[in-house]
Short mmCIF file of C-alpha atoms and ligand atoms in Angstrom, two decimals:
data_model
loop_
_atom_site.label_atom_id
_atom_site.label_comp_id
_atom_site.label_asym_id
_atom_site.label_seq_id
_atom_site.Cartn_x
_atom_site.Cartn_y
_atom_site.Cartn_z
CA UNK A 1 -43.82 -21.85 22.08
CA UNK A 2 -43.28 -22.39 25.88
CA UNK A 3 -44.35 -20.59 28.89
CA UNK A 4 -41.35 -19.49 30.95
CA UNK A 5 -41.15 -18.06 34.18
CA UNK A 6 -37.75 -16.13 34.92
CA UNK A 7 -37.04 -15.49 38.77
CA UNK A 8 -34.91 -12.41 39.16
CA UNK A 9 -34.91 -9.54 36.76
CA UNK A 10 -31.39 -8.33 37.43
CA UNK A 11 -28.72 -7.93 34.81
CA UNK A 12 -28.90 -11.51 33.74
CA UNK A 13 -32.61 -12.49 34.15
CA UNK A 14 -33.94 -9.32 32.54
CA UNK A 15 -32.17 -9.78 29.19
CA UNK A 16 -32.72 -13.42 29.18
CA UNK A 17 -36.50 -12.91 29.92
CA UNK A 18 -36.59 -10.38 27.19
CA UNK A 19 -34.67 -12.49 24.62
CA UNK A 20 -37.09 -15.63 25.10
CA UNK A 21 -39.84 -13.23 24.76
CA UNK A 22 -38.67 -11.79 21.35
CA UNK A 23 -38.46 -15.28 20.24
CA UNK A 24 -42.18 -15.71 20.74
CA UNK A 25 -42.20 -17.46 23.96
CA UNK A 26 -44.65 -16.32 26.88
CA UNK A 27 -42.49 -14.95 29.56
CA UNK A 28 -43.38 -14.07 33.04
CA UNK A 29 -40.57 -12.14 34.66
CA UNK A 30 -40.64 -12.23 38.54
CA UNK A 31 -38.83 -10.13 40.97
CA UNK A 32 -39.39 -9.64 44.87
CA UNK A 33 -38.56 -5.81 44.21
CA UNK A 34 -42.06 -4.36 43.70
CA UNK A 35 -40.78 -0.99 42.70
CA UNK A 36 -38.67 -2.72 39.76
CA UNK A 37 -41.67 -4.53 38.73
CA UNK A 38 -44.06 -1.65 38.66
CA UNK A 39 -41.46 0.50 36.84
CA UNK A 40 -41.27 -2.28 34.23
CA UNK A 41 -45.13 -2.52 33.95
CA UNK A 42 -45.08 1.20 33.20
CA UNK A 43 -42.52 0.58 30.56
CA UNK A 44 -39.77 2.50 32.46
CA UNK A 45 -36.64 0.87 31.56
CA UNK A 46 -33.29 2.49 32.17
CA UNK A 47 -30.62 0.08 31.83
CA UNK A 48 -27.10 1.48 30.98
CA UNK A 49 -26.38 -1.83 29.11
CA UNK A 50 -26.23 -1.07 25.36
CA UNK A 51 -29.39 -2.14 23.51
CA UNK A 52 -31.05 -3.46 26.52
CA UNK A 53 -33.57 -0.92 26.78
CA UNK A 54 -34.95 -1.51 23.24
CA UNK A 55 -35.20 -5.34 23.70
CA UNK A 56 -36.96 -5.10 26.78
CA UNK A 57 -39.22 -2.30 25.50
CA UNK A 58 -39.99 -4.44 22.31
CA UNK A 59 -41.02 -7.58 24.59
CA UNK A 60 -43.13 -5.75 26.81
CA UNK A 61 -44.94 -4.00 23.95
CA UNK A 62 -45.32 -7.38 22.02
CA UNK A 63 -47.24 -8.81 25.22
CA UNK A 64 -44.86 -11.66 25.32
CA UNK A 65 -43.22 -10.37 28.38
CA UNK A 66 -44.80 -9.36 31.55
CA UNK A 67 -43.41 -8.57 34.98
CA UNK A 68 -44.96 -9.28 38.41
CA UNK A 69 -43.81 -10.10 41.92
CA UNK A 70 -45.22 -13.64 42.44
CA UNK A 71 -44.46 -16.93 40.52
CA UNK A 72 -47.21 -18.76 38.49
CA UNK A 73 -47.50 -22.22 36.58
CA UNK A 74 -45.06 -22.35 33.64
CA UNK A 75 -43.33 -24.96 31.42
CA UNK A 76 -39.90 -23.95 32.35
CA UNK A 77 -38.57 -21.92 35.28
CA UNK A 78 -35.12 -19.93 35.10
CA UNK A 79 -33.71 -18.98 38.35
CA UNK A 80 -31.26 -15.92 38.11
CA UNK A 81 -31.08 -14.41 41.35
CA UNK A 82 -28.02 -13.11 43.02
CA UNK A 83 -25.59 -15.19 45.12
CA UNK A 84 -23.55 -12.44 47.21
CA UNK A 85 -20.82 -13.08 49.47
CA UNK A 86 -21.31 -13.21 53.41
CA UNK A 87 -19.06 -11.58 55.78
CA UNK A 88 -16.95 -14.67 56.29
CA UNK A 89 -16.45 -15.09 52.37
CA UNK A 90 -18.88 -17.74 51.68
CA UNK A 91 -21.85 -17.65 49.14
CA UNK A 92 -24.93 -16.39 50.55
CA UNK A 93 -27.59 -18.92 49.00
CA UNK A 94 -30.70 -17.42 50.69
CA UNK A 95 -31.93 -15.72 47.45
CA UNK A 96 -31.43 -19.09 45.66
CA UNK A 97 -33.24 -20.92 48.58
CA UNK A 98 -36.11 -18.52 48.82
CA UNK A 99 -36.49 -18.69 44.71
CA UNK A 100 -36.67 -22.48 45.14
CA UNK A 101 -39.28 -22.34 47.76
CA UNK A 102 -41.39 -20.06 45.82
CA UNK A 103 -41.43 -22.57 43.04
CA UNK A 104 -42.50 -25.59 44.92
CA UNK A 105 -46.19 -24.98 44.88
CA UNK A 106 -46.01 -24.28 41.12
CA UNK A 107 -43.77 -27.08 39.84
CA UNK A 108 -45.91 -29.62 37.76
CA UNK A 109 -44.91 -32.88 36.01
CA UNK A 110 -42.93 -32.33 32.80
CA UNK A 111 -41.61 -29.02 34.12
CA UNK A 112 -37.94 -28.06 33.72
CA UNK A 113 -36.16 -25.80 36.33
CA UNK A 114 -32.91 -24.25 35.22
CA UNK A 115 -30.72 -22.41 37.74
CA UNK A 116 -28.33 -19.68 36.08
CA UNK A 117 -27.06 -18.05 39.35
CA UNK A 118 -23.58 -18.69 40.06
CA UNK A 119 -23.11 -21.27 43.07
CA UNK A 120 -20.53 -23.26 44.77
CA UNK A 121 -19.97 -26.61 43.61
CA UNK A 122 -22.96 -29.20 44.57
CA UNK A 123 -25.56 -26.47 45.23
CA UNK A 124 -27.94 -27.80 42.42
CA UNK A 125 -27.75 -31.28 43.98
CA UNK A 126 -27.45 -30.38 47.64
CA UNK A 127 -29.76 -27.48 48.07
CA UNK A 128 -31.94 -26.87 44.78
CA UNK A 129 -32.91 -30.50 44.10
CA UNK A 130 -34.08 -31.16 47.83
CA UNK A 131 -36.11 -28.06 48.04
CA UNK A 132 -37.94 -28.66 44.73
CA UNK A 133 -38.64 -32.20 45.47
CA UNK A 134 -40.64 -31.11 48.61
CA UNK A 135 -43.36 -30.47 45.88
CA UNK A 136 -43.76 -34.23 45.94
CA UNK A 137 -42.04 -34.70 42.42
CA UNK A 138 -38.65 -36.35 42.00
CA UNK A 139 -35.83 -34.70 39.70
CA UNK A 140 -35.49 -36.60 36.68
CA UNK A 141 -38.84 -38.58 37.34
CA UNK A 142 -41.27 -35.66 37.70
CA UNK A 143 -39.38 -32.55 36.72
CA UNK A 144 -36.03 -31.74 34.85
CA UNK A 145 -33.38 -29.86 36.57
CA UNK A 146 -30.50 -28.23 34.85
CA UNK A 147 -27.67 -25.71 35.71
CA UNK A 148 -26.61 -23.33 33.04
CA UNK A 149 -24.32 -20.45 34.40
CA UNK A 150 -24.71 -17.21 32.77
CA UNK A 151 -21.38 -15.97 31.12
CA UNK A 152 -22.13 -12.49 29.80
CA UNK A 153 -19.72 -9.58 30.06
CA UNK A 154 -21.53 -6.34 31.33
CA UNK A 155 -21.40 -3.92 28.21
CA UNK A 156 -21.60 -6.81 25.81
CA UNK A 157 -24.53 -8.67 27.50
CA UNK A 158 -26.85 -8.87 24.49
CA UNK A 159 -24.35 -10.04 22.07
CA UNK A 160 -22.65 -12.53 24.45
CA UNK A 161 -26.02 -14.00 25.57
CA UNK A 162 -26.65 -14.76 21.97
CA UNK A 163 -23.22 -15.65 20.68
CA UNK A 164 -21.23 -17.36 23.64
CA UNK A 165 -21.13 -21.07 23.93
CA UNK A 166 -23.27 -22.21 26.65
CA UNK A 167 -22.66 -24.91 29.23
CA UNK A 168 -25.66 -26.78 30.33
CA UNK A 169 -25.44 -29.18 33.23
CA UNK A 170 -28.39 -31.57 33.52
CA UNK A 171 -29.46 -33.74 36.44
CA UNK A 172 -29.96 -36.43 33.66
CA UNK A 173 -29.89 -36.60 29.87
CA UNK A 174 -33.46 -35.53 29.44
CA UNK A 175 -32.95 -32.52 31.68
CA UNK A 176 -29.87 -31.39 29.54
CA UNK A 177 -31.56 -31.82 26.45
CA UNK A 178 -34.66 -29.99 27.65
CA UNK A 179 -32.49 -26.98 28.74
CA UNK A 180 -30.63 -27.09 25.47
CA UNK A 181 -33.89 -27.08 23.43
CA UNK A 182 -34.96 -24.04 25.30
CA UNK A 183 -31.57 -22.15 24.85
CA UNK A 184 -31.57 -22.84 21.18
CA UNK A 185 -34.48 -20.39 20.86
CA UNK A 186 -31.71 -17.50 20.81
CA UNK A 187 -28.32 -18.99 21.45
CA UNK A 188 -26.15 -19.17 18.24
CA UNK A 189 -23.15 -20.43 19.99
CA UNK A 190 -22.63 -24.03 20.91
CA UNK A 191 -24.59 -25.56 23.57
CA UNK A 192 -22.51 -28.17 25.49
CA UNK A 193 -23.91 -30.60 27.73
CA UNK A 194 -22.54 -31.90 31.06
CA UNK A 195 -23.63 -32.77 34.67
CA UNK A 196 -24.79 -30.28 36.99
CA UNK A 197 -21.68 -30.14 39.34
CA UNK A 198 -19.40 -29.72 36.42
CA UNK A 199 -21.36 -26.90 34.87
CA UNK A 200 -21.11 -25.21 38.43
CA UNK A 201 -17.31 -25.72 38.49
CA UNK A 202 -16.92 -24.36 34.93
CA UNK A 203 -18.34 -21.04 35.64
CA UNK A 204 -16.26 -20.75 38.90
CA UNK A 205 -13.16 -21.57 37.24
CA UNK A 206 -13.70 -19.04 34.48
CA UNK A 207 -13.87 -16.10 36.70
CA UNK A 208 -11.12 -17.58 39.08
CA UNK A 209 -9.04 -17.84 36.01
CA UNK A 210 -9.61 -14.22 35.41
CA UNK A 211 -8.94 -13.19 38.81
CA UNK A 212 -5.59 -15.13 39.27
CA UNK A 213 -4.34 -13.73 35.99
CA UNK A 214 -5.30 -10.08 36.90
CA UNK A 215 -3.52 -10.73 40.29
CA UNK A 216 -0.47 -11.93 38.36
CA UNK A 217 -0.48 -8.76 36.25
CA UNK A 218 -0.86 -6.59 39.52
CA UNK A 219 2.01 -8.46 41.11
CA UNK A 220 4.07 -7.80 38.05
CA UNK A 221 3.07 -4.09 38.32
CA UNK A 222 4.37 -3.94 41.90
CA UNK A 223 7.67 -5.68 41.04
CA UNK A 224 8.19 -3.42 38.01
CA UNK A 225 7.78 -0.17 40.26
CA UNK A 226 10.24 -1.86 42.69
CA UNK A 227 12.86 -2.37 40.09
CA UNK A 228 11.97 1.09 38.25
CA UNK A 229 10.70 -0.16 34.99
CA UNK A 230 7.44 0.29 33.11
CA UNK A 231 5.36 -2.77 33.46
CA UNK A 232 3.15 -1.70 30.48
CA UNK A 233 5.98 -1.79 28.32
CA UNK A 234 7.33 -5.16 29.67
CA UNK A 235 3.76 -6.81 29.41
CA UNK A 236 3.62 -5.53 25.75
CA UNK A 237 6.86 -7.19 25.06
CA UNK A 238 6.04 -10.47 26.97
CA UNK A 239 2.76 -10.77 25.03
CA UNK A 240 4.59 -10.98 21.73
CA UNK A 241 5.50 -14.54 23.12
CA UNK A 242 3.16 -16.76 21.24
CA UNK A 243 2.00 -18.60 24.38
CA UNK A 244 1.87 -15.54 26.75
CA UNK A 245 -1.09 -13.18 27.31
CA UNK A 246 -0.76 -11.06 30.33
CA UNK A 247 -3.80 -9.21 31.37
CA UNK A 248 -3.74 -5.57 32.59
CA UNK A 249 -2.73 -4.48 36.06
CA UNK A 250 -4.85 -1.79 37.62
CA UNK A 251 -6.45 -0.58 40.75
CA UNK A 252 -8.03 -3.94 41.80
CA UNK A 253 -10.79 -6.05 40.67
CA UNK A 254 -14.35 -4.94 41.10
CA UNK A 255 -17.81 -6.15 40.09
CA UNK A 256 -20.22 -8.58 41.66
CA UNK A 257 -18.68 -11.60 40.06
CA UNK A 258 -14.91 -11.93 39.68
CA UNK A 259 -13.98 -10.72 43.34
CA UNK A 260 -16.70 -13.00 44.78
CA UNK A 261 -16.84 -16.51 42.80
CA UNK A 262 -13.23 -17.43 43.59
CA UNK A 263 -14.31 -17.53 47.31
CA UNK A 264 -17.12 -20.18 46.23
CA UNK A 265 -14.12 -22.49 45.46
CA UNK A 266 -12.15 -21.65 48.29
CA UNK A 267 -14.87 -22.19 50.76
CA UNK A 268 -15.24 -25.88 49.57
CA UNK A 269 -11.68 -26.81 50.62
CA UNK A 270 -9.52 -23.76 51.85
CA UNK A 271 -6.40 -25.83 52.31
CA UNK A 272 -6.63 -26.74 48.74
CA UNK A 273 -7.05 -23.23 47.35
CA UNK A 274 -3.75 -21.28 48.43
CA UNK A 275 -3.18 -19.97 44.84
CA UNK A 276 -6.75 -18.52 44.46
CA UNK A 277 -6.64 -17.17 48.22
CA UNK A 278 -3.41 -15.40 47.59
CA UNK A 279 -4.64 -13.73 44.33
CA UNK A 280 -7.67 -12.40 45.90
CA UNK A 281 -5.24 -10.79 48.50
CA UNK A 282 -3.05 -9.32 45.75
CA UNK A 283 -6.20 -7.61 44.03
CA UNK A 284 -7.78 -6.59 47.23
CA UNK A 285 -4.56 -4.72 48.23
CA UNK A 286 -4.47 -2.78 44.93
CA UNK A 287 -6.71 0.26 46.05
CA UNK A 288 -4.59 0.61 49.10
CA UNK A 289 -1.69 0.82 46.62
CA UNK A 290 -3.09 3.54 44.54
CA UNK A 291 -3.80 5.30 47.87
CA UNK A 292 -0.20 5.15 48.67
CA UNK A 293 0.92 6.45 45.27
CA UNK A 294 -1.45 9.59 45.95
CA UNK A 295 -0.12 9.97 49.39
CA UNK A 296 3.37 10.24 48.16
CA UNK A 297 2.41 12.66 45.33
CA UNK A 298 0.70 15.17 47.79
CA UNK A 299 3.50 14.82 50.41
CA UNK A 300 4.43 18.54 51.26
CA UNK A 301 1.45 19.98 49.84
CA UNK A 302 -0.75 21.99 52.33
CA UNK A 303 -4.36 20.87 52.65
CA UNK A 304 -4.18 18.91 49.33
CA UNK A 305 -7.19 18.42 47.16
CA UNK A 306 -7.59 15.16 45.13
CA UNK A 307 -9.85 14.84 42.20
CA UNK A 308 -10.94 11.06 41.70
CA UNK A 309 -12.30 10.47 38.14
CA UNK A 310 -14.38 7.30 38.10
CA UNK A 311 -16.37 5.43 40.81
CA UNK A 312 -17.67 2.30 38.61
CA UNK A 313 -15.83 -0.96 38.88
CA UNK A 314 -14.94 -0.78 35.02
CA UNK A 315 -15.20 1.32 31.91
CA UNK A 316 -18.67 2.55 30.78
CA UNK A 317 -20.78 0.84 33.45
CA UNK A 318 -22.77 2.59 36.41
CA UNK A 319 -22.14 -0.52 38.65
CA UNK A 320 -20.01 0.25 41.82
CA UNK A 321 -20.32 -3.15 43.48
CA UNK A 322 -16.77 -4.01 45.03
CA UNK A 323 -15.30 -1.04 42.88
CA UNK A 324 -11.81 -0.49 43.48
CA UNK A 325 -12.44 3.26 42.58
CA UNK A 326 -14.83 3.64 45.65
CA UNK A 327 -12.31 2.04 47.82
CA UNK A 328 -9.56 4.44 46.73
CA UNK A 329 -11.76 7.43 47.50
CA UNK A 330 -12.61 5.80 50.83
CA UNK A 331 -8.92 5.35 51.71
CA UNK A 332 -8.11 8.86 50.63
CA UNK A 333 -10.65 10.39 52.85
CA UNK A 334 -9.39 8.31 55.82
CA UNK A 335 -6.06 9.64 55.09
CA UNK A 336 -7.77 13.13 55.74
CA UNK A 337 -7.66 14.28 52.18
CA UNK A 338 -10.07 16.41 50.66
CA UNK A 339 -11.41 14.29 47.72
CA UNK A 340 -13.81 15.26 44.92
CA UNK A 341 -15.20 12.23 42.93
CA UNK A 342 -16.80 12.48 39.51
CA UNK A 343 -18.28 9.67 37.49
CA UNK A 344 -20.59 10.57 34.72
CA UNK A 345 -22.15 6.95 34.77
CA UNK A 346 -22.76 6.61 38.53
CA UNK A 347 -25.69 8.22 40.41
CA UNK A 348 -25.52 10.14 43.43
CA UNK A 349 -25.37 8.51 46.91
CA UNK A 350 -22.19 6.30 46.42
CA UNK A 351 -19.69 8.51 48.20
CA UNK A 352 -20.23 11.67 50.17
CA UNK A 353 -17.83 13.54 48.02
CA UNK A 354 -19.30 12.89 44.70
CA UNK A 355 -19.47 16.21 42.20
CA UNK A 356 -21.79 16.61 39.39
CA UNK A 357 -19.37 17.93 36.83
CA UNK A 358 -15.74 17.10 35.78
CA UNK A 359 -14.78 20.85 36.15
CA UNK A 360 -15.95 20.73 39.84
CA UNK A 361 -13.74 17.88 40.56
CA UNK A 362 -10.76 19.19 38.86
CA UNK A 363 -11.26 22.69 40.08
CA UNK A 364 -8.40 23.36 42.80
CA UNK A 365 -7.10 19.78 42.71
CA UNK A 366 -3.41 19.18 43.24
CA UNK A 367 -3.61 15.65 42.31
CA UNK A 368 -5.87 13.69 39.79
CA UNK A 369 -6.49 10.04 40.05
CA UNK A 370 -7.79 8.22 36.95
CA UNK A 371 -9.65 5.31 38.64
CA UNK A 372 -12.01 4.27 35.94
CA UNK A 373 -11.28 4.34 32.28
CA UNK A 374 -14.68 5.64 31.03
CA UNK A 375 -14.98 6.50 27.39
CA UNK A 376 -15.42 10.05 28.78
CA UNK A 377 -11.94 10.31 30.15
CA UNK A 378 -10.20 8.34 27.59
CA UNK A 379 -10.26 10.96 24.99
CA UNK A 380 -8.84 13.79 27.35
CA UNK A 381 -5.20 14.77 27.20
CA UNK A 382 -3.30 14.88 30.61
CA UNK A 383 -3.56 18.76 30.53
CA UNK A 384 -7.26 18.55 30.10
CA UNK A 385 -7.50 15.84 32.84
CA UNK A 386 -5.56 18.30 35.05
CA UNK A 387 -6.13 21.77 35.74
CA UNK A 388 -3.38 24.41 35.98
CA UNK A 389 -2.82 23.51 39.57
CA UNK A 390 -2.56 19.89 39.50
CA UNK A 391 0.87 18.64 38.76
CA UNK A 392 0.47 14.82 39.20
CA UNK A 393 -1.88 12.63 37.36
CA UNK A 394 -2.03 9.12 38.93
CA UNK A 395 -3.28 6.73 36.07
CA UNK A 396 -4.62 3.60 38.11
CA UNK A 397 -5.58 2.12 34.72
CA UNK A 398 -2.44 2.68 32.73
CA UNK A 399 -4.39 3.93 29.79
CA UNK A 400 -2.42 7.18 29.04
CA UNK A 401 0.62 7.02 26.96
CA UNK A 402 3.87 6.93 28.92
CA UNK A 403 5.49 9.90 26.63
CA UNK A 404 3.33 12.40 28.24
CA UNK A 405 5.17 11.77 31.64
CA UNK A 406 7.06 14.96 31.72
CA UNK A 407 5.17 16.94 29.17
CA UNK A 408 2.57 19.50 29.55
CA UNK A 409 3.55 20.37 32.96
CA UNK A 410 2.05 17.14 34.32
CA UNK A 411 3.89 14.38 35.84
CA UNK A 412 2.12 11.04 35.15
CA UNK A 413 2.36 8.15 37.60
CA UNK A 414 0.68 4.86 36.88
CA UNK A 415 0.15 1.45 38.55
CA UNK A 416 3.26 -0.25 37.36
CA UNK A 417 5.06 2.50 36.01
CA UNK A 418 6.03 5.13 38.63
CA UNK A 419 9.30 4.24 40.34
CA UNK A 420 13.03 5.21 40.41
CA UNK A 421 13.33 5.69 36.76
CA UNK A 422 9.87 7.48 36.22
CA UNK A 423 9.82 9.78 38.70
CA UNK A 424 13.63 10.00 39.75
CA UNK A 425 12.92 8.85 43.39
CA UNK A 426 12.19 5.57 44.70
CA UNK A 427 8.46 4.78 45.83
CA UNK A 428 8.02 1.86 48.21
CA UNK A 429 6.05 -0.96 46.78
CA UNK A 430 4.76 -1.93 50.15
CA UNK A 431 1.07 -1.98 49.63
CA UNK A 432 0.55 -1.89 53.41
CA UNK A 433 1.51 1.59 53.84
CA UNK A 434 5.23 1.56 53.64
N1 SAJ B 1 -9.63 -6.05 35.20
C1 SAJ B 1 -8.25 -5.79 35.49
N2 SAJ B 1 -7.40 -6.12 34.33
C2 SAJ B 1 -7.74 -6.93 33.30
C3 SAJ B 1 -9.28 -7.21 33.09
C4 SAJ B 1 -10.26 -6.67 34.00
O1 SAJ B 1 -7.92 -5.10 36.33
O2 SAJ B 1 -7.13 -7.21 32.51
C5 SAJ B 1 -10.68 -5.60 36.30
C6 SAJ B 1 -11.84 -4.58 35.58
O3 SAJ B 1 -11.51 -3.29 35.70
C7 SAJ B 1 -12.90 -5.04 36.71
C8 SAJ B 1 -12.59 -6.43 37.03
O4 SAJ B 1 -11.42 -6.72 36.58
O5 SAJ B 1 -12.58 -4.11 37.85
C9 SAJ B 1 -13.64 -7.32 36.27
O6 SAJ B 1 -14.02 -6.86 35.04
P1 SAJ B 1 -14.09 -7.82 33.76
O7 SAJ B 1 -14.52 -6.95 32.64
O8 SAJ B 1 -13.05 -8.70 33.70
O9 SAJ B 1 -15.41 -8.79 33.98
P2 SAJ B 1 -16.90 -8.67 34.64
O10 SAJ B 1 -16.93 -8.64 36.08
O11 SAJ B 1 -17.47 -7.40 34.15
O12 SAJ B 1 -17.66 -9.99 33.92
C10 SAJ B 1 -16.97 -11.20 34.34
C11 SAJ B 1 -16.84 -11.96 32.99
N3 SAJ B 1 -16.01 -13.16 33.24
C12 SAJ B 1 -14.99 -13.52 32.51
O13 SAJ B 1 -14.44 -12.77 31.55
C13 SAJ B 1 -14.24 -14.90 32.77
C14 SAJ B 1 -18.18 -12.37 32.42
O14 SAJ B 1 -18.01 -13.23 31.27
C15 SAJ B 1 -19.06 -13.19 33.46
O15 SAJ B 1 -20.32 -13.23 32.89
C16 SAJ B 1 -19.17 -12.18 34.58
O16 SAJ B 1 -17.99 -11.77 35.13
C17 SAJ B 1 -20.12 -12.77 35.75
O17 SAJ B 1 -21.26 -12.51 35.80
O18 SAJ B 1 -19.64 -13.90 36.23
#
């Protein structure tokens, strides 16, 4: 059993620390957020991630996991700190830098340092390694250095942490082998060895692949609206081709990963990444497109009220980072509309117009927007989603069956579905306000 220090107790670091502790390792979880650490020490864990509360509580009770704000000596150090986007769309590596700085006094001969944070290519070699070497030890000779990007999907973190294949990039073969042995404590998927920079690229390619493919689905949706067909039916039919698997159109792409990571590739050589850049533009324009659909739906209504169901970036999470739903609410408010937003997963303080109960959002609404397909909304029929006054339901997620379009007194408009045939009149597909 080893002593492992995990830096960053966020949505990746905390489950990782808890999993290592559950396997019998001595784990010190470190976070700069004193309040988070104090709460963990008191056993207060409120993650919305399924199963995480139990695993962390078990790890804390066993004594194998403890949380604190300072780094201490260990056999292995795992860095799982955030890498947000700067205003000019580059990776903010300040958290990675300061995590590395905090390790320098504690790195000893024979230790291994593993970076899990998502970073632009060459960060491990050009930033992490030089900082750690100010300890006087050299990578490969004094300490091992590896990059193993996290790949877990929020809502399935614990399962994917264990079952997903894991890519480990090593500075040298000993570094790769060392990291692999450590992850073997709980990973049942294959662990594949490569070099540091390839591992960095793999992670960015995965999320960029998803972003570009969602952008393609969104572009199909806009074109379908323009020509007046139902994109959902078209996608279903196209996906019957054995080599086609089109993703889902929607209100845009949120979360702290997929709208962010493609920029880490673009920043390396913008002139070489026109497709990635264009895809980002398509996905970023989708909230505006939904706002346009709503604008047309309320045309002619005096002092229209809009209910927005969902604020989170995707179903069944409380995370609002880069959330298209929040952007839609803000855009509608900018249009001067009276908006009431309801999300059973998201706490207060995100938007000014949040209401506590579904009925409060629906009461008096002229148009209802389904912005996040939480399980609480998925089971409701259009007539339950709208009150008697609301006549239009804008389904930004395309989760409601198209056959309810003209039934129950509610007209259904959806991203990729409203258009000449669906509504009887042309709706412009110009996402910039046309
Ligand atoms: N979305 C669509 N259409 C789709 C799929 C998703 O519009 O067909 C939207 C979602 O609504 C959401 C956004 O995209 O707003 C991202 O959601 P997601 O479920 O695709 O991904 P994340 O951000 O929750 O997690 C991703 C995952 N990456 C991949 O699937 C390649 C996860 O495995 C990564 O670990 C995570 O990013 C990360 O931390 O990088």
